[in-house]
Amino acid sequence: MQALFPGAGFITSQYVAAAWGGILMIFTAYYGYKGLNYLSYIAVPAVGILAIIGMVLAVKGAGGLEILSQVVPTEPMTIGAAIVAVVGSFAGGASAQADITRYARTPGVAWGGTIFGYLIANTFIIFAGYMVAVATGEGDLPVAFLAMGLGAAALIILILAQWTTNDNNLYTASLGLANVIPVNKKTLVIITGIIATIVGAMGLSDYFVSWISFLGIGIPPVAGVIICDYYFLRSRKYEYGPGTKYCQVNIWAFVCMIIGAIVGFCWHWGVASVNSLVVSVVLYFICMKAFGNKGIGIIGENIEEE
């Protein structure tokens, strides 16, 4: 908003823009999966079209794809740091992907949507953003698109891109919290959304690279516990439905996630994301076999109602 209307004052200040942006994201997440679904029907094709237009203009403006490919960053990253950054950019979403794909009609649809979304569509969008940034010399995408003459249309589509990402994050966060906090999920959507809006308005994006690097090491252990539990301990067979018993707290899941993250942050060998993931998988398997299956560290019990 500031890039498009630099002299508009109050309405485009980061705090006001964050407030109405947060309200939009809370609104769709409040209505759950249907809200996310309807928004995505509009936003995803629009973002894809903008990415294609941006790539074409970037190549044309730079004088060809060959010239773009010869650009060398002033501060290159190591391969390990690059992997951590890439993993961090979607680690949280990947770990919670089942929250979205649980509504898929078949397992094949869930697999297909996930693979296409992360490996193809996500890679394409990141690559398009890279080309636009390199061609314009501007790392702030709204400013970069304005420099290419795309203006208001680009702004609207970029808002939609943020909207579809953040309402999914908010939906997933509130869904997870609803399982451990005795508060209605819609109430949690509002509370969590307000907190997230405030944190965003305070300037978290200024530390974006550091943040995704943190996620790239801290989130894989969460996925590691889930992977180990589902594939190695439960043999891909979860029981659910009315009458099913669940534990309230599994101490070993938290212990193994924390230790896995600590190893990832402190052990400077190999790829930190892989280290934290592997440690959490192995450690959780050992702890559950040695203690968890005997009821040690398993606290409380819930029974699913109809």
PDB file of C-alpha atoms in Angstrom:
ATOM      1  CA  MET A   1       0.000   0.000   0.000  1.00  0.00           C
ATOM      2  CA  GLN A   2       2.835   2.390   0.818  1.00  0.00           C
ATOM      3  CA  ALA A   3       4.564   1.531  -2.468  1.00  0.00           C
ATOM      4  CA  LEU A   4       1.458   2.247  -4.558  1.00  0.00           C
ATOM      5  CA  PHE A   5       0.211   5.267  -2.579  1.00  0.00           C
ATOM      6  CA  PRO A   6       3.316   6.783  -0.936  1.00  0.00           C
ATOM      7  CA  GLY A   7       1.551  10.052  -0.070  1.00  0.00           C
ATOM      8  CA  ALA A   8      -1.769   8.657   1.122  1.00  0.00           C
ATOM      9  CA  GLY A   9      -0.818   8.932   4.784  1.00  0.00           C
ATOM     10  CA  PHE A  10      -2.943   7.298   7.473  1.00  0.00           C
ATOM     11  CA  ILE A  11      -4.747   4.663   5.425  1.00  0.00           C
ATOM     12  CA  THR A  12      -1.498   3.194   4.056  1.00  0.00           C
ATOM     13  CA  SER A  13       0.501   3.246   7.288  1.00  0.00           C
ATOM     14  CA  GLN A  14       1.800  -0.201   8.195  1.00  0.00           C
ATOM     15  CA  TYR A  15      -0.367  -0.393  11.315  1.00  0.00           C
ATOM     16  CA  VAL A  16      -3.641   0.509   9.611  1.00  0.00           C
ATOM     17  CA  ALA A  17      -2.884  -1.695   6.591  1.00  0.00           C
ATOM     18  CA  ALA A  18      -1.978  -4.543   8.943  1.00  0.00           C
ATOM     19  CA  ALA A  19      -5.262  -4.061  10.807  1.00  0.00           C
ATOM     20  CA  TRP A  20      -7.567  -4.337   7.797  1.00  0.00           C
ATOM     21  CA  GLY A  21      -5.360  -7.038   6.276  1.00  0.00           C
ATOM     22  CA  GLY A  22      -5.568  -9.020   9.495  1.00  0.00           C
ATOM     23  CA  ILE A  23      -9.345  -8.637   9.551  1.00  0.00           C
ATOM     24  CA  LEU A  24      -9.606 -10.082   6.036  1.00  0.00           C
ATOM     25  CA  MET A  25      -7.462 -13.077   6.954  1.00  0.00           C
ATOM     26  CA  ILE A  26      -9.362 -13.686  10.185  1.00  0.00           C
ATOM     27  CA  PHE A  27     -12.657 -13.486   8.282  1.00  0.00           C
ATOM     28  CA  THR A  28     -11.956 -16.385   5.888  1.00  0.00           C
ATOM     29  CA  ALA A  29     -10.224 -18.520   8.544  1.00  0.00           C
ATOM     30  CA  TYR A  30     -13.234 -17.933  10.837  1.00  0.00           C
ATOM     31  CA  TYR A  31     -15.470 -19.696   8.319  1.00  0.00           C
ATOM     32  CA  GLY A  32     -13.054 -22.619   8.179  1.00  0.00           C
ATOM     33  CA  TYR A  33     -12.242 -24.749   5.184  1.00  0.00           C
ATOM     34  CA  LYS A  34     -15.031 -23.337   3.016  1.00  0.00           C
ATOM     35  CA  GLY A  35     -13.719 -19.824   3.487  1.00  0.00           C
ATOM     36  CA  LEU A  36     -10.216 -20.912   2.455  1.00  0.00           C
ATOM     37  CA  ASN A  37     -11.603 -22.831  -0.496  1.00  0.00           C
ATOM     38  CA  TYR A  38     -13.656 -20.003  -2.023  1.00  0.00           C
ATOM     39  CA  LEU A  39     -10.821 -17.503  -1.684  1.00  0.00           C
ATOM     40  CA  SER A  40      -8.333 -19.898  -3.311  1.00  0.00           C
ATOM     41  CA  TYR A  41     -10.575 -20.282  -6.366  1.00  0.00           C
ATOM     42  CA  ILE A  42     -10.014 -16.574  -7.035  1.00  0.00           C
ATOM     43  CA  ALA A  43      -6.512 -16.012  -5.712  1.00  0.00           C
ATOM     44  CA  VAL A  44      -4.535 -18.978  -7.022  1.00  0.00           C
ATOM     45  CA  PRO A  45      -5.228 -18.435 -10.764  1.00  0.00           C
ATOM     46  CA  ALA A  46      -4.657 -14.688 -10.328  1.00  0.00           C
ATOM     47  CA  VAL A  47      -1.295 -15.220  -8.633  1.00  0.00           C
ATOM     48  CA  GLY A  48      -0.274 -17.688 -11.359  1.00  0.00           C
ATOM     49  CA  ILE A  49      -1.149 -15.205 -14.109  1.00  0.00           C
ATOM     50  CA  LEU A  50       0.762 -12.403 -12.365  1.00  0.00           C
ATOM     51  CA  ALA A  51       3.802 -14.667 -11.985  1.00  0.00           C
ATOM     52  CA  ILE A  52       3.808 -15.472 -15.712  1.00  0.00           C
ATOM     53  CA  ILE A  53       3.431 -11.796 -16.678  1.00  0.00           C
ATOM     54  CA  GLY A  54       6.184 -10.835 -14.232  1.00  0.00           C
ATOM     55  CA  MET A  55       8.579 -13.436 -15.645  1.00  0.00           C
ATOM     56  CA  VAL A  56       7.948 -12.331 -19.229  1.00  0.00           C
ATOM     57  CA  LEU A  57       8.503  -8.658 -18.378  1.00  0.00           C
ATOM     58  CA  ALA A  58      11.590  -9.523 -16.309  1.00  0.00           C
ATOM     59  CA  VAL A  59      13.210 -11.426 -19.181  1.00  0.00           C
ATOM     60  CA  LYS A  60      12.276  -8.705 -21.653  1.00  0.00           C
ATOM     61  CA  GLY A  61      13.480  -5.894 -19.400  1.00  0.00           C
ATOM     62  CA  ALA A  62      16.797  -7.590 -18.619  1.00  0.00           C
ATOM     63  CA  GLY A  63      17.543  -8.253 -22.266  1.00  0.00           C
ATOM     64  CA  GLY A  64      17.097 -12.001 -22.223  1.00  0.00           C
ATOM     65  CA  LEU A  65      17.133 -15.073 -20.002  1.00  0.00           C
ATOM     66  CA  GLU A  66      20.870 -15.546 -20.456  1.00  0.00           C
ATOM     67  CA  ILE A  67      21.630 -12.162 -18.895  1.00  0.00           C
ATOM     68  CA  LEU A  68      19.387 -12.930 -15.919  1.00  0.00           C
ATOM     69  CA  SER A  69      21.120 -16.261 -15.379  1.00  0.00           C
ATOM     70  CA  GLN A  70      24.514 -14.535 -15.153  1.00  0.00           C
ATOM     71  CA  VAL A  71      23.579 -12.383 -12.164  1.00  0.00           C
ATOM     72  CA  VAL A  72      25.708 -13.225  -9.107  1.00  0.00           C
ATOM     73  CA  PRO A  73      24.436 -12.339  -5.598  1.00  0.00           C
ATOM     74  CA  THR A  74      26.571  -9.960  -3.572  1.00  0.00           C
ATOM     75  CA  GLU A  75      26.229 -12.164  -0.484  1.00  0.00           C
ATOM     76  CA  PRO A  76      26.137 -15.821  -1.597  1.00  0.00           C
ATOM     77  CA  MET A  77      24.836 -18.515   0.762  1.00  0.00           C
ATOM     78  CA  THR A  78      26.335 -21.891   1.526  1.00  0.00           C
ATOM     79  CA  ILE A  79      24.405 -24.918   0.248  1.00  0.00           C
ATOM     80  CA  GLY A  80      23.509 -25.860   3.826  1.00  0.00           C
ATOM     81  CA  ALA A  81      22.131 -22.402   4.623  1.00  0.00           C
ATOM     82  CA  ALA A  82      20.217 -22.385   1.335  1.00  0.00           C
ATOM     83  CA  ILE A  83      18.587 -25.745   2.106  1.00  0.00           C
ATOM     84  CA  VAL A  84      17.580 -24.541   5.570  1.00  0.00           C
ATOM     85  CA  ALA A  85      16.054 -21.376   4.076  1.00  0.00           C
ATOM     86  CA  VAL A  86      14.112 -23.325   1.454  1.00  0.00           C
ATOM     87  CA  VAL A  87      12.881 -25.859   4.008  1.00  0.00           C
ATOM     88  CA  GLY A  88      11.911 -23.044   6.364  1.00  0.00           C
ATOM     89  CA  SER A  89       9.806 -21.330   3.714  1.00  0.00           C
ATOM     90  CA  PHE A  90       7.249 -24.146   3.771  1.00  0.00           C
ATOM     91  CA  ALA A  91       8.180 -26.394   6.708  1.00  0.00           C
ATOM     92  CA  GLY A  92       5.241 -25.299   8.841  1.00  0.00           C
ATOM     93  CA  GLY A  93       2.737 -25.742   6.036  1.00  0.00           C
ATOM     94  CA  ALA A  94       4.151 -29.111   5.047  1.00  0.00           C
ATOM     95  CA  SER A  95       4.003 -30.383   8.622  1.00  0.00           C
ATOM     96  CA  ALA A  96       0.363 -29.356   8.924  1.00  0.00           C
ATOM     97  CA  GLN A  97      -0.669 -30.249   5.370  1.00  0.00           C
ATOM     98  CA  ALA A  98      -2.951 -33.003   6.644  1.00  0.00           C
ATOM     99  CA  ASP A  99      -5.172 -30.311   8.190  1.00  0.00           C
ATOM    100  CA  ILE A 100      -6.072 -29.279   4.626  1.00  0.00           C
ATOM    101  CA  THR A 101      -5.866 -32.562   2.705  1.00  0.00           C
ATOM    102  CA  ARG A 102      -8.072 -34.393   5.210  1.00  0.00           C
ATOM    103  CA  TYR A 103     -10.981 -33.166   3.084  1.00  0.00           C
ATOM    104  CA  ALA A 104      -9.608 -34.725  -0.105  1.00  0.00           C
ATOM    105  CA  ARG A 105     -11.946 -37.223  -1.778  1.00  0.00           C
ATOM    106  CA  THR A 106      -9.233 -39.902  -2.059  1.00  0.00           C
ATOM    107  CA  PRO A 107      -5.633 -40.417  -0.868  1.00  0.00           C
ATOM    108  CA  GLY A 108      -4.537 -39.919  -4.487  1.00  0.00           C
ATOM    109  CA  VAL A 109      -6.116 -36.472  -4.570  1.00  0.00           C
ATOM    110  CA  ALA A 110      -4.354 -35.572  -1.310  1.00  0.00           C
ATOM    111  CA  TRP A 111      -0.993 -36.734  -2.673  1.00  0.00           C
ATOM    112  CA  GLY A 112      -1.513 -35.040  -6.038  1.00  0.00           C
ATOM    113  CA  GLY A 113      -2.572 -31.721  -4.552  1.00  0.00           C
ATOM    114  CA  THR A 114       0.326 -31.702  -2.097  1.00  0.00           C
ATOM    115  CA  ILE A 115       2.992 -32.663  -4.639  1.00  0.00           C
ATOM    116  CA  PHE A 116       1.743 -30.200  -7.248  1.00  0.00           C
ATOM    117  CA  GLY A 117       1.287 -27.438  -4.693  1.00  0.00           C
ATOM    118  CA  TYR A 118       4.702 -27.688  -3.056  1.00  0.00           C
ATOM    119  CA  LEU A 119       7.023 -29.087  -5.714  1.00  0.00           C
ATOM    120  CA  ILE A 120       5.612 -27.441  -8.840  1.00  0.00           C
ATOM    121  CA  ALA A 121       3.412 -24.432  -8.064  1.00  0.00           C
ATOM    122  CA  ASN A 122       5.430 -23.228  -5.069  1.00  0.00           C
ATOM    123  CA  THR A 123       8.734 -23.615  -6.920  1.00  0.00           C
ATOM    124  CA  PHE A 124       7.338 -21.758  -9.931  1.00  0.00           C
ATOM    125  CA  ILE A 125       6.128 -18.822  -7.813  1.00  0.00           C
ATOM    126  CA  ILE A 126       9.460 -18.559  -5.977  1.00  0.00           C
ATOM    127  CA  PHE A 127      11.353 -18.663  -9.280  1.00  0.00           C
ATOM    128  CA  ALA A 128       9.076 -15.976 -10.751  1.00  0.00           C
ATOM    129  CA  GLY A 129       9.668 -13.758  -7.723  1.00  0.00           C
ATOM    130  CA  TYR A 130      13.407 -14.295  -8.055  1.00  0.00           C
ATOM    131  CA  MET A 131      13.395 -13.242 -11.723  1.00  0.00           C
ATOM    132  CA  VAL A 132      11.364 -10.108 -10.994  1.00  0.00           C
ATOM    133  CA  ALA A 133      13.656  -9.161  -8.097  1.00  0.00           C
ATOM    134  CA  VAL A 134      16.827  -9.705 -10.157  1.00  0.00           C
ATOM    135  CA  ALA A 135      15.496  -7.824 -13.182  1.00  0.00           C
ATOM    136  CA  THR A 136      14.446  -4.777 -11.153  1.00  0.00           C
ATOM    137  CA  GLY A 137      17.140  -4.892  -8.478  1.00  0.00           C
ATOM    138  CA  GLU A 138      14.392  -4.623  -5.871  1.00  0.00           C
ATOM    139  CA  GLY A 139      13.789  -7.269  -3.199  1.00  0.00           C
ATOM    140  CA  ASP A 140      10.416  -5.822  -2.169  1.00  0.00           C
ATOM    141  CA  LEU A 141       7.980  -7.436  -4.618  1.00  0.00           C
ATOM    142  CA  PRO A 142       5.286  -4.721  -4.546  1.00  0.00           C
ATOM    143  CA  VAL A 143       7.929  -2.098  -5.366  1.00  0.00           C
ATOM    144  CA  ALA A 144       9.420  -4.399  -8.002  1.00  0.00           C
ATOM    145  CA  PHE A 145       6.075  -4.929  -9.760  1.00  0.00           C
ATOM    146  CA  LEU A 146       5.386  -1.201  -9.674  1.00  0.00           C
ATOM    147  CA  ALA A 147       8.780  -0.604 -11.265  1.00  0.00           C
ATOM    148  CA  MET A 148       7.681  -2.916 -14.080  1.00  0.00           C
ATOM    149  CA  GLY A 149       4.534  -0.840 -14.604  1.00  0.00           C
ATOM    150  CA  LEU A 150       2.006  -3.379 -13.293  1.00  0.00           C
ATOM    151  CA  GLY A 151       0.545  -1.056 -10.649  1.00  0.00           C
ATOM    152  CA  ALA A 152      -2.757  -1.651  -8.869  1.00  0.00           C
ATOM    153  CA  ALA A 153      -3.463  -5.048 -10.440  1.00  0.00           C
ATOM    154  CA  ALA A 154      -0.204  -6.394  -9.044  1.00  0.00           C
ATOM    155  CA  LEU A 155      -0.997  -4.930  -5.633  1.00  0.00           C
ATOM    156  CA  ILE A 156      -4.408  -6.609  -5.505  1.00  0.00           C
ATOM    157  CA  ILE A 157      -2.965  -9.964  -6.539  1.00  0.00           C
ATOM    158  CA  LEU A 158      -0.122  -9.717  -4.024  1.00  0.00           C
ATOM    159  CA  ILE A 159      -2.681  -9.007  -1.297  1.00  0.00           C
ATOM    160  CA  LEU A 160      -4.565 -12.125  -2.410  1.00  0.00           C
ATOM    161  CA  ALA A 161      -1.319 -14.131  -2.291  1.00  0.00           C
ATOM    162  CA  GLN A 162      -0.658 -13.051   1.303  1.00  0.00           C
ATOM    163  CA  TRP A 163      -4.302 -13.599   2.188  1.00  0.00           C
ATOM    164  CA  THR A 164      -4.385 -17.203   0.979  1.00  0.00           C
ATOM    165  CA  THR A 165      -1.141 -18.002   2.797  1.00  0.00           C
ATOM    166  CA  ASN A 166      -1.954 -16.393   6.113  1.00  0.00           C
ATOM    167  CA  ASP A 167      -5.543 -17.547   6.473  1.00  0.00           C
ATOM    168  CA  ASN A 168      -4.274 -21.118   6.009  1.00  0.00           C
ATOM    169  CA  ASN A 169      -1.679 -20.480   8.704  1.00  0.00           C
ATOM    170  CA  LEU A 170      -4.346 -19.057  10.986  1.00  0.00           C
ATOM    171  CA  TYR A 171      -6.738 -21.944  10.313  1.00  0.00           C
ATOM    172  CA  THR A 172      -4.041 -24.514  11.062  1.00  0.00           C
ATOM    173  CA  ALA A 173      -2.849 -22.735  14.208  1.00  0.00           C
ATOM    174  CA  SER A 174      -6.355 -22.405  15.655  1.00  0.00           C
ATOM    175  CA  LEU A 175      -7.154 -26.020  14.787  1.00  0.00           C
ATOM    176  CA  GLY A 176      -4.062 -27.219  16.635  1.00  0.00           C
ATOM    177  CA  LEU A 177      -4.715 -24.994  19.648  1.00  0.00           C
ATOM    178  CA  ALA A 178      -8.345 -26.167  19.830  1.00  0.00           C
ATOM    179  CA  ASN A 179      -7.053 -29.683  20.504  1.00  0.00           C
ATOM    180  CA  VAL A 180      -5.144 -28.620  23.612  1.00  0.00           C
ATOM    181  CA  ILE A 181      -7.033 -25.559  24.867  1.00  0.00           C
ATOM    182  CA  PRO A 182     -10.695 -25.882  25.936  1.00  0.00           C
ATOM    183  CA  VAL A 183     -11.807 -22.891  23.853  1.00  0.00           C
ATOM    184  CA  ASN A 184     -14.048 -22.812  20.771  1.00  0.00           C
ATOM    185  CA  LYS A 185     -12.015 -22.911  17.528  1.00  0.00           C
ATOM    186  CA  LYS A 186     -13.652 -19.798  16.084  1.00  0.00           C
ATOM    187  CA  THR A 187     -12.789 -17.873  19.229  1.00  0.00           C
ATOM    188  CA  LEU A 188      -9.203 -19.067  18.893  1.00  0.00           C
ATOM    189  CA  VAL A 189      -9.164 -17.883  15.263  1.00  0.00           C
ATOM    190  CA  ILE A 190     -10.002 -14.358  16.409  1.00  0.00           C
ATOM    191  CA  ILE A 191      -7.548 -14.337  19.330  1.00  0.00           C
ATOM    192  CA  THR A 192      -4.684 -15.891  17.351  1.00  0.00           C
ATOM    193  CA  GLY A 193      -5.399 -13.652  14.363  1.00  0.00           C
ATOM    194  CA  ILE A 194      -5.209 -10.502  16.479  1.00  0.00           C
ATOM    195  CA  ILE A 195      -1.909 -11.615  18.050  1.00  0.00           C
ATOM    196  CA  ALA A 196      -0.469 -12.496  14.628  1.00  0.00           C
ATOM    197  CA  THR A 197      -1.584  -9.148  13.190  1.00  0.00           C
ATOM    198  CA  ILE A 198       0.141  -7.252  15.994  1.00  0.00           C
ATOM    199  CA  VAL A 199       3.362  -9.253  15.582  1.00  0.00           C
ATOM    200  CA  GLY A 200       3.285  -8.666  11.822  1.00  0.00           C
ATOM    201  CA  ALA A 201       2.697  -4.927  12.252  1.00  0.00           C
ATOM    202  CA  MET A 202       5.700  -4.745  14.589  1.00  0.00           C
ATOM    203  CA  GLY A 203       7.946  -5.622  11.648  1.00  0.00           C
ATOM    204  CA  LEU A 204       8.632  -9.358  11.740  1.00  0.00           C
ATOM    205  CA  SER A 205       9.133  -9.287   7.963  1.00  0.00           C
ATOM    206  CA  ASP A 206      12.288  -7.221   8.502  1.00  0.00           C
ATOM    207  CA  TYR A 207      13.854 -10.418   9.866  1.00  0.00           C
ATOM    208  CA  PHE A 208      12.381 -12.707   7.226  1.00  0.00           C
ATOM    209  CA  VAL A 209      15.551 -14.623   6.309  1.00  0.00           C
ATOM    210  CA  SER A 210      16.425 -15.188   9.963  1.00  0.00           C
ATOM    211  CA  TRP A 211      12.839 -16.276  10.656  1.00  0.00           C
ATOM    212  CA  ILE A 212      12.668 -18.868   7.871  1.00  0.00           C
ATOM    213  CA  SER A 213      16.096 -20.142   8.882  1.00  0.00           C
ATOM    214  CA  PHE A 214      14.744 -20.606  12.406  1.00  0.00           C
ATOM    215  CA  LEU A 215      11.697 -22.436  11.025  1.00  0.00           C
ATOM    216  CA  GLY A 216      13.902 -24.532   8.739  1.00  0.00           C
ATOM    217  CA  ILE A 217      15.610 -26.038  11.790  1.00  0.00           C
ATOM    218  CA  GLY A 218      12.866 -25.814  14.435  1.00  0.00           C
ATOM    219  CA  ILE A 219       9.917 -27.229  12.467  1.00  0.00           C
ATOM    220  CA  PRO A 220      11.405 -30.459  10.965  1.00  0.00           C
ATOM    221  CA  PRO A 221      11.486 -32.139  14.423  1.00  0.00           C
ATOM    222  CA  VAL A 222       7.716 -31.602  14.618  1.00  0.00           C
ATOM    223  CA  ALA A 223       7.355 -33.364  11.282  1.00  0.00           C
ATOM    224  CA  GLY A 224       9.802 -36.031  12.481  1.00  0.00           C
ATOM    225  CA  VAL A 225       7.600 -36.974  15.438  1.00  0.00           C
ATOM    226  CA  ILE A 226       4.518 -37.136  13.178  1.00  0.00           C
ATOM    227  CA  ILE A 227       6.352 -39.247  10.576  1.00  0.00           C
ATOM    228  CA  CYS A 228       7.703 -41.652  13.176  1.00  0.00           C
ATOM    229  CA  ASP A 229       4.374 -42.020  14.941  1.00  0.00           C
ATOM    230  CA  TYR A 230       2.391 -42.655  11.767  1.00  0.00           C
ATOM    231  CA  TYR A 231       4.784 -44.759   9.695  1.00  0.00           C
ATOM    232  CA  PHE A 232       7.003 -46.563  12.188  1.00  0.00           C
ATOM    233  CA  LEU A 233       4.903 -46.906  15.344  1.00  0.00           C
ATOM    234  CA  ARG A 234       1.328 -47.091  14.016  1.00  0.00           C
ATOM    235  CA  SER A 235       2.102 -48.778  10.682  1.00  0.00           C
ATOM    236  CA  ARG A 236      -0.044 -46.153   8.890  1.00  0.00           C
ATOM    237  CA  LYS A 237      -3.147 -47.191  10.829  1.00  0.00           C
ATOM    238  CA  TYR A 238      -4.752 -44.537  13.006  1.00  0.00           C
ATOM    239  CA  GLU A 239      -7.970 -45.299  14.855  1.00  0.00           C
ATOM    240  CA  TYR A 240     -10.584 -42.565  15.039  1.00  0.00           C
ATOM    241  CA  GLY A 241     -14.317 -42.083  15.411  1.00  0.00           C
ATOM    242  CA  PRO A 242     -16.822 -42.123  18.308  1.00  0.00           C
ATOM    243  CA  GLY A 243     -15.474 -43.987  21.331  1.00  0.00           C
ATOM    244  CA  THR A 244     -11.816 -43.751  20.311  1.00  0.00           C
ATOM    245  CA  LYS A 245      -9.467 -42.973  23.198  1.00  0.00           C
ATOM    246  CA  TYR A 246      -6.704 -40.373  22.853  1.00  0.00           C
ATOM    247  CA  CYS A 247      -4.065 -39.252  25.307  1.00  0.00           C
ATOM    248  CA  GLN A 248      -4.158 -35.599  26.302  1.00  0.00           C
ATOM    249  CA  VAL A 249      -0.393 -35.057  26.440  1.00  0.00           C
ATOM    250  CA  ASN A 250       2.478 -37.174  25.130  1.00  0.00           C
ATOM    251  CA  ILE A 251       5.565 -35.927  26.963  1.00  0.00           C
ATOM    252  CA  TRP A 252       7.926 -37.779  24.636  1.00  0.00           C
ATOM    253  CA  ALA A 253       6.659 -35.936  21.572  1.00  0.00           C
ATOM    254  CA  PHE A 254       7.622 -32.604  23.123  1.00  0.00           C
ATOM    255  CA  VAL A 255      10.927 -33.882  24.499  1.00  0.00           C
ATOM    256  CA  CYS A 256      11.999 -35.289  21.141  1.00  0.00           C
ATOM    257  CA  MET A 257      10.929 -32.182  19.224  1.00  0.00           C
ATOM    258  CA  ILE A 258      12.926 -29.953  21.566  1.00  0.00           C
ATOM    259  CA  ILE A 259      16.042 -32.152  21.542  1.00  0.00           C
ATOM    260  CA  GLY A 260      15.864 -32.496  17.757  1.00  0.00           C
ATOM    261  CA  ALA A 261      15.722 -28.707  17.387  1.00  0.00           C
ATOM    262  CA  ILE A 262      18.613 -28.205  19.828  1.00  0.00           C
ATOM    263  CA  VAL A 263      20.761 -30.650  17.863  1.00  0.00           C
ATOM    264  CA  GLY A 264      19.864 -28.869  14.622  1.00  0.00           C
ATOM    265  CA  PHE A 265      20.850 -25.479  15.999  1.00  0.00           C
ATOM    266  CA  CYS A 266      24.010 -26.604  17.792  1.00  0.00           C
ATOM    267  CA  TRP A 267      25.479 -29.365  15.599  1.00  0.00           C
ATOM    268  CA  HIS A 268      27.271 -27.639  12.729  1.00  0.00           C
ATOM    269  CA  TRP A 269      27.762 -30.605  10.433  1.00  0.00           C
ATOM    270  CA  GLY A 270      25.811 -31.569   7.356  1.00  0.00           C
ATOM    271  CA  VAL A 271      22.392 -29.979   6.813  1.00  0.00           C
ATOM    272  CA  ALA A 272      20.763 -28.651   9.990  1.00  0.00           C
ATOM    273  CA  SER A 273      17.204 -29.338   8.774  1.00  0.00           C
ATOM    274  CA  VAL A 274      18.013 -32.983   8.106  1.00  0.00           C
ATOM    275  CA  ASN A 275      19.888 -33.358  11.397  1.00  0.00           C
ATOM    276  CA  SER A 276      16.975 -32.067  13.484  1.00  0.00           C
ATOM    277  CA  LEU A 277      14.491 -34.218  11.563  1.00  0.00           C
ATOM    278  CA  VAL A 278      16.475 -37.456  11.852  1.00  0.00           C
ATOM    279  CA  VAL A 279      17.258 -36.975  15.546  1.00  0.00           C
ATOM    280  CA  SER A 280      13.581 -36.436  16.390  1.00  0.00           C
ATOM    281  CA  VAL A 281      12.517 -39.545  14.410  1.00  0.00           C
ATOM    282  CA  VAL A 282      15.099 -41.848  16.003  1.00  0.00           C
ATOM    283  CA  LEU A 283      14.706 -40.466  19.517  1.00  0.00           C
ATOM    284  CA  TYR A 284      10.897 -40.581  19.444  1.00  0.00           C
ATOM    285  CA  PHE A 285      10.949 -44.186  18.233  1.00  0.00           C
ATOM    286  CA  ILE A 286      13.287 -45.182  21.090  1.00  0.00           C
ATOM    287  CA  CYS A 287      11.360 -43.258  23.766  1.00  0.00           C
ATOM    288  CA  MET A 288       7.975 -44.633  22.722  1.00  0.00           C
ATOM    289  CA  LYS A 289       9.247 -48.217  22.571  1.00  0.00           C
ATOM    290  CA  ALA A 290      11.026 -47.924  25.909  1.00  0.00           C
ATOM    291  CA  PHE A 291       8.543 -45.797  27.856  1.00  0.00           C
ATOM    292  CA  GLY A 292       5.501 -44.616  25.910  1.00  0.00           C
ATOM    293  CA  ASN A 293       4.079 -48.066  25.183  1.00  0.00           C
ATOM    294  CA  LYS A 294       4.160 -48.738  28.938  1.00  0.00           C
ATOM    295  CA  GLY A 295       2.145 -45.603  29.663  1.00  0.00           C
ATOM    296  CA  ILE A 296       5.109 -43.687  31.055  1.00  0.00           C
ATOM    297  CA  GLY A 297       4.983 -40.046  29.984  1.00  0.00           C
ATOM    298  CA  ILE A 298       1.463 -40.416  28.574  1.00  0.00           C
ATOM    299  CA  ILE A 299      -0.814 -38.052  30.496  1.00  0.00           C
ATOM    300  CA  GLY A 300      -4.623 -37.949  30.573  1.00  0.00           C
ATOM    301  CA  GLU A 301      -7.249 -39.455  28.308  1.00  0.00           C
ATOM    302  CA  ASN A 302      -9.976 -38.118  26.021  1.00  0.00           C
ATOM    303  CA  ILE A 303     -12.751 -40.150  24.444  1.00  0.00           C
ATOM    304  CA  GLU A 304     -14.126 -38.981  21.115  1.00  0.00           C
ATOM    305  CA  GLU A 305     -17.836 -38.262  21.227  1.00  0.00           C
ATOM    306  CA  GLU A 306     -20.368 -38.630  18.433  1.00  0.00           C
TER     307      GLU A 306
END
